[in-house]
PDB file of C-alpha atoms in Angstrom:
ATOM      1  CA  UNK A   1       0.000   0.000   0.000  1.00  0.00           C
ATOM      2  CA  UNK A   2       2.819   2.420   0.750  1.00  0.00           C
ATOM      3  CA  UNK A   3       3.821   2.326  -2.952  1.00  0.00           C
ATOM      4  CA  UNK A   4       0.322   2.909  -4.315  1.00  0.00           C
ATOM      5  CA  UNK A   5       0.288   6.721  -4.218  1.00  0.00           C
ATOM      6  CA  UNK A   6       3.882   7.162  -5.446  1.00  0.00           C
ATOM      7  CA  UNK A   7       3.229   4.732  -8.278  1.00  0.00           C
ATOM      8  CA  UNK A   8       0.113   6.631  -9.332  1.00  0.00           C
ATOM      9  CA  UNK A   9       1.952   9.942  -9.186  1.00  0.00           C
ATOM     10  CA  UNK A  10       4.816   8.621 -11.267  1.00  0.00           C
ATOM     11  CA  UNK A  11       2.387   7.292 -13.894  1.00  0.00           C
ATOM     12  CA  UNK A  12       0.519  10.580 -14.105  1.00  0.00           C
ATOM     13  CA  UNK A  13       3.651  12.700 -14.010  1.00  0.00           C
ATOM     14  CA  UNK A  14       6.201  10.812 -16.059  1.00  0.00           C
ATOM     15  CA  UNK A  15       3.972   9.018 -18.513  1.00  0.00           C
ATOM     16  CA  UNK A  16       1.613  10.226 -21.230  1.00  0.00           C
ATOM     17  CA  UNK A  17      -1.998  10.621 -20.216  1.00  0.00           C
ATOM     18  CA  UNK A  18      -4.910  11.760 -22.413  1.00  0.00           C
ATOM     19  CA  UNK A  19      -5.137  15.316 -21.149  1.00  0.00           C
ATOM     20  CA  UNK A  20      -1.443  16.228 -21.112  1.00  0.00           C
ATOM     21  CA  UNK A  21      -0.132  15.794 -24.642  1.00  0.00           C
ATOM     22  CA  UNK A  22       2.926  13.712 -25.437  1.00  0.00           C
ATOM     23  CA  UNK A  23       5.728  14.745 -27.800  1.00  0.00           C
ATOM     24  CA  UNK A  24       5.958  11.673 -30.021  1.00  0.00           C
ATOM     25  CA  UNK A  25       9.197  11.296 -31.997  1.00  0.00           C
ATOM     26  CA  UNK A  26       9.193  12.429 -35.606  1.00  0.00           C
ATOM     27  CA  UNK A  27      11.936  12.214 -38.183  1.00  0.00           C
ATOM     28  CA  UNK A  28      13.898  15.377 -37.430  1.00  0.00           C
ATOM     29  CA  UNK A  29      17.643  15.153 -36.971  1.00  0.00           C
ATOM     30  CA  UNK A  30      18.456  18.855 -37.242  1.00  0.00           C
ATOM     31  CA  UNK A  31      21.566  19.858 -35.295  1.00  0.00           C
ATOM     32  CA  UNK A  32      20.448  23.079 -33.659  1.00  0.00           C
ATOM     33  CA  UNK A  33      19.150  24.212 -30.273  1.00  0.00           C
ATOM     34  CA  UNK A  34      18.177  27.450 -28.584  1.00  0.00           C
ATOM     35  CA  UNK A  35      18.029  28.789 -25.037  1.00  0.00           C
ATOM     36  CA  UNK A  36      15.524  31.208 -23.556  1.00  0.00           C
ATOM     37  CA  UNK A  37      16.370  32.945 -20.259  1.00  0.00           C
ATOM     38  CA  UNK A  38      14.199  32.344 -17.211  1.00  0.00           C
ATOM     39  CA  UNK A  39      12.951  35.560 -15.634  1.00  0.00           C
ATOM     40  CA  UNK A  40      13.871  34.866 -12.049  1.00  0.00           C
ATOM     41  CA  UNK A  41      16.070  37.107  -9.877  1.00  0.00           C
ATOM     42  CA  UNK A  42      19.540  36.053  -8.789  1.00  0.00           C
ATOM     43  CA  UNK A  43      19.716  35.223  -5.081  1.00  0.00           C
ATOM     44  CA  UNK A  44      21.891  37.068  -2.591  1.00  0.00           C
ATOM     45  CA  UNK A  45      21.343  34.938   0.504  1.00  0.00           C
ATOM     46  CA  UNK A  46      21.204  31.324   1.601  1.00  0.00           C
ATOM     47  CA  UNK A  47      23.432  28.386   0.820  1.00  0.00           C
ATOM     48  CA  UNK A  48      21.881  27.524  -2.566  1.00  0.00           C
ATOM     49  CA  UNK A  49      21.849  30.794  -4.528  1.00  0.00           C
ATOM     50  CA  UNK A  50      20.250  30.988  -7.964  1.00  0.00           C
ATOM     51  CA  UNK A  51      22.518  32.565 -10.587  1.00  0.00           C
ATOM     52  CA  UNK A  52      20.918  31.947 -13.996  1.00  0.00           C
ATOM     53  CA  UNK A  53      18.471  29.671 -15.775  1.00  0.00           C
ATOM     54  CA  UNK A  54      17.568  28.706 -19.339  1.00  0.00           C
ATOM     55  CA  UNK A  55      14.875  26.781 -21.155  1.00  0.00           C
ATOM     56  CA  UNK A  56      16.483  24.608 -23.818  1.00  0.00           C
ATOM     57  CA  UNK A  57      14.580  23.703 -26.982  1.00  0.00           C
ATOM     58  CA  UNK A  58      15.333  22.005 -30.286  1.00  0.00           C
ATOM     59  CA  UNK A  59      13.346  20.778 -33.249  1.00  0.00           C
ATOM     60  CA  UNK A  60      15.390  17.559 -33.156  1.00  0.00           C
ATOM     61  CA  UNK A  61      12.926  14.830 -32.236  1.00  0.00           C
ATOM     62  CA  UNK A  62      15.430  13.115 -29.926  1.00  0.00           C
ATOM     63  CA  UNK A  63      16.251  16.252 -27.920  1.00  0.00           C
ATOM     64  CA  UNK A  64      15.137  16.108 -24.273  1.00  0.00           C
ATOM     65  CA  UNK A  65      14.569  13.532 -21.562  1.00  0.00           C
ATOM     66  CA  UNK A  66      17.826  14.607 -19.921  1.00  0.00           C
ATOM     67  CA  UNK A  67      18.858  12.379 -17.034  1.00  0.00           C
ATOM     68  CA  UNK A  68      22.584  13.152 -16.706  1.00  0.00           C
ATOM     69  CA  UNK A  69      24.860  16.159 -17.144  1.00  0.00           C
ATOM     70  CA  UNK A  70      28.607  16.744 -17.473  1.00  0.00           C
ATOM     71  CA  UNK A  71      30.772  19.770 -18.146  1.00  0.00           C
ATOM     72  CA  UNK A  72      33.343  19.514 -20.952  1.00  0.00           C
ATOM     73  CA  UNK A  73      34.788  22.952 -20.269  1.00  0.00           C
ATOM     74  CA  UNK A  74      33.581  26.472 -19.620  1.00  0.00           C
ATOM     75  CA  UNK A  75      29.835  26.453 -20.463  1.00  0.00           C
ATOM     76  CA  UNK A  76      30.351  23.409 -22.700  1.00  0.00           C
ATOM     77  CA  UNK A  77      27.780  20.771 -21.764  1.00  0.00           C
ATOM     78  CA  UNK A  78      27.173  17.103 -22.389  1.00  0.00           C
ATOM     79  CA  UNK A  79      23.562  16.083 -21.768  1.00  0.00           C
ATOM     80  CA  UNK A  80      22.504  12.433 -21.768  1.00  0.00           C
ATOM     81  CA  UNK A  81      18.863  11.505 -22.294  1.00  0.00           C
ATOM     82  CA  UNK A  82      17.091   8.431 -21.026  1.00  0.00           C
ATOM     83  CA  UNK A  83      16.305   7.696 -24.677  1.00  0.00           C
ATOM     84  CA  UNK A  84      19.984   6.901 -25.258  1.00  0.00           C
ATOM     85  CA  UNK A  85      20.803  10.190 -26.992  1.00  0.00           C
ATOM     86  CA  UNK A  86      23.744  12.483 -26.268  1.00  0.00           C
ATOM     87  CA  UNK A  87      23.559  16.250 -26.775  1.00  0.00           C
ATOM     88  CA  UNK A  88      26.698  18.364 -26.849  1.00  0.00           C
ATOM     89  CA  UNK A  89      26.370  22.138 -26.884  1.00  0.00           C
ATOM     90  CA  UNK A  90      27.999  25.378 -25.785  1.00  0.00           C
ATOM     91  CA  UNK A  91      25.838  27.958 -24.030  1.00  0.00           C
ATOM     92  CA  UNK A  92      27.014  31.548 -24.172  1.00  0.00           C
ATOM     93  CA  UNK A  93      26.419  33.934 -21.306  1.00  0.00           C
ATOM     94  CA  UNK A  94      24.068  35.827 -23.637  1.00  0.00           C
ATOM     95  CA  UNK A  95      22.016  32.690 -24.330  1.00  0.00           C
ATOM     96  CA  UNK A  96      23.561  31.881 -27.693  1.00  0.00           C
ATOM     97  CA  UNK A  97      23.838  28.141 -28.367  1.00  0.00           C
ATOM     98  CA  UNK A  98      26.603  26.786 -30.579  1.00  0.00           C
ATOM     99  CA  UNK A  99      28.567  23.607 -31.359  1.00  0.00           C
ATOM    100  CA  UNK A 100      25.396  21.519 -31.150  1.00  0.00           C
ATOM    101  CA  UNK A 101      25.702  17.781 -31.793  1.00  0.00           C
ATOM    102  CA  UNK A 102      22.823  15.406 -31.083  1.00  0.00           C
ATOM    103  CA  UNK A 103      23.356  11.706 -31.708  1.00  0.00           C
ATOM    104  CA  UNK A 104      22.614   8.279 -30.272  1.00  0.00           C
ATOM    105  CA  UNK A 105      25.010   6.745 -27.784  1.00  0.00           C
ATOM    106  CA  UNK A 106      26.706   3.576 -29.016  1.00  0.00           C
ATOM    107  CA  UNK A 107      25.436   0.201 -27.887  1.00  0.00           C
ATOM    108  CA  UNK A 108      27.261  -3.146 -27.663  1.00  0.00           C
ATOM    109  CA  UNK A 109      27.303  -5.341 -30.782  1.00  0.00           C
ATOM    110  CA  UNK A 110      24.131  -7.350 -31.345  1.00  0.00           C
ATOM    111  CA  UNK A 111      22.234  -5.425 -28.693  1.00  0.00           C
ATOM    112  CA  UNK A 112      18.475  -5.975 -28.783  1.00  0.00           C
ATOM    113  CA  UNK A 113      16.302  -3.038 -29.802  1.00  0.00           C
ATOM    114  CA  UNK A 114      14.840  -2.531 -26.351  1.00  0.00           C
ATOM    115  CA  UNK A 115      14.296   0.522 -24.172  1.00  0.00           C
ATOM    116  CA  UNK A 116      16.528  -1.011 -21.497  1.00  0.00           C
ATOM    117  CA  UNK A 117      19.548  -0.674 -23.800  1.00  0.00           C
ATOM    118  CA  UNK A 118      19.040   3.083 -24.140  1.00  0.00           C
ATOM    119  CA  UNK A 119      17.766   4.030 -20.671  1.00  0.00           C
ATOM    120  CA  UNK A 120      20.838   5.951 -19.499  1.00  0.00           C
ATOM    121  CA  UNK A 121      20.205   7.414 -16.042  1.00  0.00           C
ATOM    122  CA  UNK A 122      23.623   8.454 -14.698  1.00  0.00           C
ATOM    123  CA  UNK A 123      27.011   9.461 -16.056  1.00  0.00           C
ATOM    124  CA  UNK A 124      30.591  10.036 -14.941  1.00  0.00           C
ATOM    125  CA  UNK A 125      33.016  11.771 -17.312  1.00  0.00           C
ATOM    126  CA  UNK A 126      36.791  11.582 -16.982  1.00  0.00           C
ATOM    127  CA  UNK A 127      38.011  15.164 -17.554  1.00  0.00           C
ATOM    128  CA  UNK A 128      41.430  13.931 -18.696  1.00  0.00           C
ATOM    129  CA  UNK A 129      40.483  11.249 -21.232  1.00  0.00           C
ATOM    130  CA  UNK A 130      36.916  12.351 -21.984  1.00  0.00           C
ATOM    131  CA  UNK A 131      35.679   8.778 -21.545  1.00  0.00           C
ATOM    132  CA  UNK A 132      32.208   8.201 -20.105  1.00  0.00           C
ATOM    133  CA  UNK A 133      30.770   5.719 -17.654  1.00  0.00           C
ATOM    134  CA  UNK A 134      27.034   5.321 -18.160  1.00  0.00           C
ATOM    135  CA  UNK A 135      24.633   3.559 -15.778  1.00  0.00           C
ATOM    136  CA  UNK A 136      21.577   2.059 -17.447  1.00  0.00           C
ATOM    137  CA  UNK A 137      18.316   1.267 -15.731  1.00  0.00           C
ATOM    138  CA  UNK A 138      16.369  -1.743 -16.903  1.00  0.00           C
ATOM    139  CA  UNK A 139      19.387  -3.924 -17.630  1.00  0.00           C
ATOM    140  CA  UNK A 140      21.192  -2.554 -14.534  1.00  0.00           C
ATOM    141  CA  UNK A 141      24.642  -2.307 -16.112  1.00  0.00           C
ATOM    142  CA  UNK A 142      27.518   0.186 -16.250  1.00  0.00           C
ATOM    143  CA  UNK A 143      29.152   0.837 -19.632  1.00  0.00           C
ATOM    144  CA  UNK A 144      32.396   2.617 -20.445  1.00  0.00           C
ATOM    145  CA  UNK A 145      32.220   4.606 -23.680  1.00  0.00           C
ATOM    146  CA  UNK A 146      35.119   6.160 -25.591  1.00  0.00           C
ATOM    147  CA  UNK A 147      35.607   9.953 -25.704  1.00  0.00           C
ATOM    148  CA  UNK A 148      34.270  10.183 -29.240  1.00  0.00           C
ATOM    149  CA  UNK A 149      31.025   8.447 -28.187  1.00  0.00           C
ATOM    150  CA  UNK A 150      31.498   5.885 -30.939  1.00  0.00           C
ATOM    151  CA  UNK A 151      31.812   2.558 -29.128  1.00  0.00           C
ATOM    152  CA  UNK A 152      31.225   0.746 -25.860  1.00  0.00           C
ATOM    153  CA  UNK A 153      34.677  -0.203 -24.611  1.00  0.00           C
ATOM    154  CA  UNK A 154      33.537  -2.375 -21.727  1.00  0.00           C
ATOM    155  CA  UNK A 155      30.509  -3.256 -19.643  1.00  0.00           C
ATOM    156  CA  UNK A 156      29.975  -4.999 -16.351  1.00  0.00           C
ATOM    157  CA  UNK A 157      27.274  -7.483 -15.458  1.00  0.00           C
ATOM    158  CA  UNK A 158      27.333  -7.116 -11.691  1.00  0.00           C
ATOM    159  CA  UNK A 159      25.258  -9.558  -9.599  1.00  0.00           C
ATOM    160  CA  UNK A 160      24.840  -6.814  -6.983  1.00  0.00           C
ATOM    161  CA  UNK A 161      23.225  -4.571  -9.613  1.00  0.00           C
ATOM    162  CA  UNK A 162      21.027  -7.333 -10.996  1.00  0.00           C
ATOM    163  CA  UNK A 163      19.343  -7.595  -7.594  1.00  0.00           C
ATOM    164  CA  UNK A 164      17.853  -4.137  -8.136  1.00  0.00           C
ATOM    165  CA  UNK A 165      14.394  -4.011  -9.746  1.00  0.00           C
ATOM    166  CA  UNK A 166      14.445  -3.005 -13.414  1.00  0.00           C
ATOM    167  CA  UNK A 167      12.357   0.125 -12.768  1.00  0.00           C
ATOM    168  CA  UNK A 168      14.191   1.227  -9.602  1.00  0.00           C
ATOM    169  CA  UNK A 169      17.784   0.531 -10.576  1.00  0.00           C
ATOM    170  CA  UNK A 170      20.874   2.770 -10.875  1.00  0.00           C
ATOM    171  CA  UNK A 171      19.919   6.455 -10.888  1.00  0.00           C
ATOM    172  CA  UNK A 172      22.980   8.405  -9.699  1.00  0.00           C
ATOM    173  CA  UNK A 173      26.702   7.804 -10.039  1.00  0.00           C
ATOM    174  CA  UNK A 174      29.705   9.741  -8.709  1.00  0.00           C
ATOM    175  CA  UNK A 175      33.473   9.246  -8.771  1.00  0.00           C
ATOM    176  CA  UNK A 176      35.493  10.320  -5.743  1.00  0.00           C
ATOM    177  CA  UNK A 177      39.005  11.751  -5.701  1.00  0.00           C
ATOM    178  CA  UNK A 178      40.398   8.448  -4.422  1.00  0.00           C
ATOM    179  CA  UNK A 179      39.073   6.631  -7.496  1.00  0.00           C
ATOM    180  CA  UNK A 180      36.050   4.963  -5.911  1.00  0.00           C
ATOM    181  CA  UNK A 181      32.792   5.030  -7.864  1.00  0.00           C
ATOM    182  CA  UNK A 182      29.503   5.139  -5.983  1.00  0.00           C
ATOM    183  CA  UNK A 183      26.218   4.077  -7.539  1.00  0.00           C
ATOM    184  CA  UNK A 184      22.878   4.974  -5.902  1.00  0.00           C
ATOM    185  CA  UNK A 185      19.680   3.079  -6.669  1.00  0.00           C
ATOM    186  CA  UNK A 186      16.498   4.966  -7.403  1.00  0.00           C
ATOM    187  CA  UNK A 187      14.418   2.955  -4.993  1.00  0.00           C
ATOM    188  CA  UNK A 188      15.790  -0.469  -4.077  1.00  0.00           C
ATOM    189  CA  UNK A 189      14.494  -0.438  -0.499  1.00  0.00           C
ATOM    190  CA  UNK A 190      13.324  -3.938   0.352  1.00  0.00           C
ATOM    191  CA  UNK A 191      14.443  -3.347   3.919  1.00  0.00           C
ATOM    192  CA  UNK A 192      14.014  -0.681   6.582  1.00  0.00           C
ATOM    193  CA  UNK A 193      17.528   0.743   6.283  1.00  0.00           C
ATOM    194  CA  UNK A 194      17.062   2.947   3.213  1.00  0.00           C
ATOM    195  CA  UNK A 195      17.819   2.557  -0.481  1.00  0.00           C
ATOM    196  CA  UNK A 196      20.766   0.454  -1.544  1.00  0.00           C
ATOM    197  CA  UNK A 197      24.001   1.957  -2.866  1.00  0.00           C
ATOM    198  CA  UNK A 198      27.205   0.354  -4.104  1.00  0.00           C
ATOM    199  CA  UNK A 199      30.889   1.330  -3.898  1.00  0.00           C
ATOM    200  CA  UNK A 200      33.263   0.116  -6.621  1.00  0.00           C
ATOM    201  CA  UNK A 201      36.971   0.297  -5.835  1.00  0.00           C
ATOM    202  CA  UNK A 202      37.864  -0.629  -9.425  1.00  0.00           C
ATOM    203  CA  UNK A 203      36.400   0.201 -12.825  1.00  0.00           C
ATOM    204  CA  UNK A 204      32.619  -0.329 -12.502  1.00  0.00           C
ATOM    205  CA  UNK A 205      32.421  -1.205 -16.218  1.00  0.00           C
ATOM    206  CA  UNK A 206      35.046  -3.962 -16.062  1.00  0.00           C
ATOM    207  CA  UNK A 207      34.459  -7.331 -14.354  1.00  0.00           C
ATOM    208  CA  UNK A 208      36.304  -7.310 -11.049  1.00  0.00           C
ATOM    209  CA  UNK A 209      35.881  -7.250  -7.295  1.00  0.00           C
ATOM    210  CA  UNK A 210      32.332  -7.272  -5.904  1.00  0.00           C
ATOM    211  CA  UNK A 211      31.184  -3.810  -4.831  1.00  0.00           C
ATOM    212  CA  UNK A 212      30.623  -2.822  -1.221  1.00  0.00           C
ATOM    213  CA  UNK A 213      26.971  -2.414  -0.215  1.00  0.00           C
ATOM    214  CA  UNK A 214      25.645   0.349   2.039  1.00  0.00           C
ATOM    215  CA  UNK A 215      22.279   2.022   2.573  1.00  0.00           C
ATOM    216  CA  UNK A 216      21.206   5.612   2.035  1.00  0.00           C
ATOM    217  CA  UNK A 217      18.453   7.019   4.243  1.00  0.00           C
ATOM    218  CA  UNK A 218      17.069  10.131   2.501  1.00  0.00           C
ATOM    219  CA  UNK A 219      14.937  10.980   5.566  1.00  0.00           C
ATOM    220  CA  UNK A 220      11.987  12.143   3.466  1.00  0.00           C
ATOM    221  CA  UNK A 221      13.925  14.242   0.941  1.00  0.00           C
ATOM    222  CA  UNK A 222      12.752  12.040  -1.934  1.00  0.00           C
ATOM    223  CA  UNK A 223      14.491   9.698  -4.352  1.00  0.00           C
ATOM    224  CA  UNK A 224      18.071  10.362  -5.386  1.00  0.00           C
ATOM    225  CA  UNK A 225      18.122  11.525  -9.016  1.00  0.00           C
ATOM    226  CA  UNK A 226      21.811  12.427  -9.430  1.00  0.00           C
ATOM    227  CA  UNK A 227      25.105  12.991  -7.633  1.00  0.00           C
ATOM    228  CA  UNK A 228      28.247  15.064  -8.181  1.00  0.00           C
ATOM    229  CA  UNK A 229      31.569  15.420  -6.344  1.00  0.00           C
ATOM    230  CA  UNK A 230      32.255  18.617  -4.412  1.00  0.00           C
ATOM    231  CA  UNK A 231      35.717  20.231  -4.299  1.00  0.00           C
ATOM    232  CA  UNK A 232      36.158  19.253  -0.640  1.00  0.00           C
ATOM    233  CA  UNK A 233      35.640  15.569  -1.435  1.00  0.00           C
ATOM    234  CA  UNK A 234      32.053  15.294  -0.261  1.00  0.00           C
ATOM    235  CA  UNK A 235      29.108  14.268  -2.446  1.00  0.00           C
ATOM    236  CA  UNK A 236      26.297  16.534  -3.595  1.00  0.00           C
ATOM    237  CA  UNK A 237      23.026  14.626  -3.951  1.00  0.00           C
ATOM    238  CA  UNK A 238      19.952  15.744  -5.885  1.00  0.00           C
ATOM    239  CA  UNK A 239      16.628  14.433  -4.580  1.00  0.00           C
ATOM    240  CA  UNK A 240      13.313  14.389  -6.415  1.00  0.00           C
ATOM    241  CA  UNK A 241      10.047  14.154  -4.501  1.00  0.00           C
ATOM    242  CA  UNK A 242       6.659  13.872  -6.186  1.00  0.00           C
ATOM    243  CA  UNK A 243       3.493  15.252  -4.671  1.00  0.00           C
ATOM    244  CA  UNK A 244       0.156  16.822  -5.465  1.00  0.00           C
ATOM    245  CA  UNK A 245       1.125  20.384  -4.615  1.00  0.00           C
ATOM    246  CA  UNK A 246       3.762  21.062  -5.687  1.00  0.00           C
ATOM    247  CA  UNK A 247       4.208  18.287  -8.204  1.00  0.00           C
ATOM    248  CA  UNK A 248       8.024  18.381  -8.008  1.00  0.00           C
ATOM    249  CA  UNK A 249      10.259  19.258  -5.084  1.00  0.00           C
ATOM    250  CA  UNK A 250      14.020  19.185  -5.628  1.00  0.00           C
ATOM    251  CA  UNK A 251      16.245  19.107  -2.556  1.00  0.00           C
ATOM    252  CA  UNK A 252      20.024  19.255  -2.606  1.00  0.00           C
ATOM    253  CA  UNK A 253      22.011  17.664   0.201  1.00  0.00           C
ATOM    254  CA  UNK A 254      25.555  16.644   1.102  1.00  0.00           C
ATOM    255  CA  UNK A 255      26.894  13.214   2.013  1.00  0.00           C
ATOM    256  CA  UNK A 256      30.294  12.712   3.652  1.00  0.00           C
ATOM    257  CA  UNK A 257      32.155   9.714   2.151  1.00  0.00           C
ATOM    258  CA  UNK A 258      33.784   9.205   5.563  1.00  0.00           C
ATOM    259  CA  UNK A 259      30.413   7.812   6.682  1.00  0.00           C
ATOM    260  CA  UNK A 260      30.367   5.152   3.956  1.00  0.00           C
ATOM    261  CA  UNK A 261      31.394   1.645   4.949  1.00  0.00           C
ATOM    262  CA  UNK A 262      30.051  -1.854   4.431  1.00  0.00           C
ATOM    263  CA  UNK A 263      26.481  -2.175   5.699  1.00  0.00           C
ATOM    264  CA  UNK A 264      26.374   1.418   7.015  1.00  0.00           C
ATOM    265  CA  UNK A 265      23.232   3.535   6.998  1.00  0.00           C
ATOM    266  CA  UNK A 266      24.315   6.875   5.552  1.00  0.00           C
ATOM    267  CA  UNK A 267      22.402  10.135   5.844  1.00  0.00           C
ATOM    268  CA  UNK A 268      22.807  13.578   4.300  1.00  0.00           C
ATOM    269  CA  UNK A 269      22.592  17.243   5.258  1.00  0.00           C
ATOM    270  CA  UNK A 270      20.102  19.311   3.241  1.00  0.00           C
ATOM    271  CA  UNK A 271      21.418  22.635   1.891  1.00  0.00           C
ATOM    272  CA  UNK A 272      18.426  23.976  -0.020  1.00  0.00           C
ATOM    273  CA  UNK A 273      15.627  23.474  -2.527  1.00  0.00           C
ATOM    274  CA  UNK A 274      15.004  24.668  -6.062  1.00  0.00           C
ATOM    275  CA  UNK A 275      12.659  27.706  -5.762  1.00  0.00           C
ATOM    276  CA  UNK A 276       8.996  27.084  -6.534  1.00  0.00           C
ATOM    277  CA  UNK A 277       8.811  29.034  -9.848  1.00  0.00           C
ATOM    278  CA  UNK A 278      11.720  26.938 -11.165  1.00  0.00           C
ATOM    279  CA  UNK A 279      10.424  23.544 -10.084  1.00  0.00           C
ATOM    280  CA  UNK A 280      10.780  20.727 -12.594  1.00  0.00           C
ATOM    281  CA  UNK A 281      11.926  17.112 -12.823  1.00  0.00           C
ATOM    282  CA  UNK A 282      15.667  17.641 -12.232  1.00  0.00           C
ATOM    283  CA  UNK A 283      17.750  14.529 -12.911  1.00  0.00           C
ATOM    284  CA  UNK A 284      21.227  15.769 -13.841  1.00  0.00           C
ATOM    285  CA  UNK A 285      23.878  17.702 -11.889  1.00  0.00           C
ATOM    286  CA  UNK A 286      27.444  18.902 -12.456  1.00  0.00           C
ATOM    287  CA  UNK A 287      29.678  20.926 -10.129  1.00  0.00           C
ATOM    288  CA  UNK A 288      32.070  23.609 -11.368  1.00  0.00           C
ATOM    289  CA  UNK A 289      34.680  25.772  -9.628  1.00  0.00           C
ATOM    290  CA  UNK A 290      35.152  29.278 -11.034  1.00  0.00           C
ATOM    291  CA  UNK A 291      37.616  31.739  -9.479  1.00  0.00           C
ATOM    292  CA  UNK A 292      37.505  29.826  -6.205  1.00  0.00           C
ATOM    293  CA  UNK A 293      33.683  29.792  -6.072  1.00  0.00           C
ATOM    294  CA  UNK A 294      31.620  26.607  -6.296  1.00  0.00           C
ATOM    295  CA  UNK A 295      28.609  26.277  -8.589  1.00  0.00           C
ATOM    296  CA  UNK A 296      26.201  23.512  -9.502  1.00  0.00           C
ATOM    297  CA  UNK A 297      24.341  23.136 -12.779  1.00  0.00           C
ATOM    298  CA  UNK A 298      21.045  21.217 -12.819  1.00  0.00           C
ATOM    299  CA  UNK A 299      19.171  19.925 -15.855  1.00  0.00           C
ATOM    300  CA  UNK A 300      15.554  18.755 -15.962  1.00  0.00           C
ATOM    301  CA  UNK A 301      14.055  15.733 -17.694  1.00  0.00           C
ATOM    302  CA  UNK A 302      10.966  16.786 -19.662  1.00  0.00           C
ATOM    303  CA  UNK A 303       9.971  13.139 -20.241  1.00  0.00           C
ATOM    304  CA  UNK A 304       9.073  14.235 -23.792  1.00  0.00           C
ATOM    305  CA  UNK A 305       5.860  15.686 -22.386  1.00  0.00           C
ATOM    306  CA  UNK A 306       4.690  18.919 -23.976  1.00  0.00           C
ATOM    307  CA  UNK A 307       3.797  20.359 -20.560  1.00  0.00           C
ATOM    308  CA  UNK A 308       7.273  19.836 -19.086  1.00  0.00           C
ATOM    309  CA  UNK A 309      10.468  21.795 -19.758  1.00  0.00           C
ATOM    310  CA  UNK A 310      14.147  21.074 -20.368  1.00  0.00           C
ATOM    311  CA  UNK A 311      15.517  23.599 -17.889  1.00  0.00           C
ATOM    312  CA  UNK A 312      19.191  24.257 -17.207  1.00  0.00           C
ATOM    313  CA  UNK A 313      19.874  26.115 -13.958  1.00  0.00           C
ATOM    314  CA  UNK A 314      23.008  27.418 -12.277  1.00  0.00           C
ATOM    315  CA  UNK A 315      23.332  27.914  -8.507  1.00  0.00           C
ATOM    316  CA  UNK A 316      26.225  29.050  -6.367  1.00  0.00           C
ATOM    317  CA  UNK A 317      26.972  27.019  -3.244  1.00  0.00           C
ATOM    318  CA  UNK A 318      27.883  29.372  -0.397  1.00  0.00           C
ATOM    319  CA  UNK A 319      28.857  28.620   3.225  1.00  0.00           C
ATOM    320  CA  UNK A 320      28.357  24.882   3.012  1.00  0.00           C
ATOM    321  CA  UNK A 321      27.956  23.224   6.407  1.00  0.00           C
ATOM    322  CA  UNK A 322      31.102  21.744   7.878  1.00  0.00           C
ATOM    323  CA  UNK A 323      31.012  17.957   7.774  1.00  0.00           C
ATOM    324  CA  UNK A 324      32.016  17.658  11.431  1.00  0.00           C
ATOM    325  CA  UNK A 325      29.581  20.222  12.770  1.00  0.00           C
ATOM    326  CA  UNK A 326      26.502  19.764  10.566  1.00  0.00           C
ATOM    327  CA  UNK A 327      23.455  18.638  12.497  1.00  0.00           C
ATOM    328  CA  UNK A 328      21.714  15.627  11.096  1.00  0.00           C
TER     329      UNK A 328
END
């Protein structure tokens, strides 16, 4: 019974229903996009301070559904959709969009034509090599893809991942400074500890040592939708909570990796929420450091619904709570 309301909300929110309108794919592979500024004032107080926001649009039928985000340089973005498409673009400070490239991610040879082989939900990008690690829901695998996005170099069939339900599998992935990769499930919570998460000490896309299992207790913040490393080594988590009013609530919080160990129940410290006028289905996050200041970019998944938006927001993170003093 406890899943009945969330399941209904997810169906109504993330799936097409008669009165909403659904943007069905058409044959349009144009390589162009535009950005319209959001009329919302920059914040001057709080920990999560809004800086700028844009609504991204394109006539390309595969544009949208963004579930992961990476920075390739100053205002150069890589957006991954849960339809298996990659969008590369550069966004000028004036809203100009250039260097647009929209194309399907590669799949392994002889892959079946199924949604599960395109449902990319999380991404890690190596800033040195440009290679990607993609976590896919449905088949619950991690793939490593070359920098040119032309081939799958390796993939891992992890028994620990296969335990996760196909519709509540890997949703967020982050790589720490020490080389560990952490994978958070969207909702594998068949116990009272929290949702399951895994720590890989080796390449998560190459068969190797079994990952370490721990539990994440979101304490009512919602489901984890993405993660990104902070400059101080901690983890920024994005949470998505569905409701009737408002429909979406996005909460950002911090997890200290020092709390992560086998079987541990890990909790986070909330640092703020996306303001109500900017609320959407945010599923991608990337952290940037500019002139010693820390910023986070968030991108929303429009689910290819005509009533949702592909929003790209930038916030500054100011006066983050100290990991040793933050009250839980």
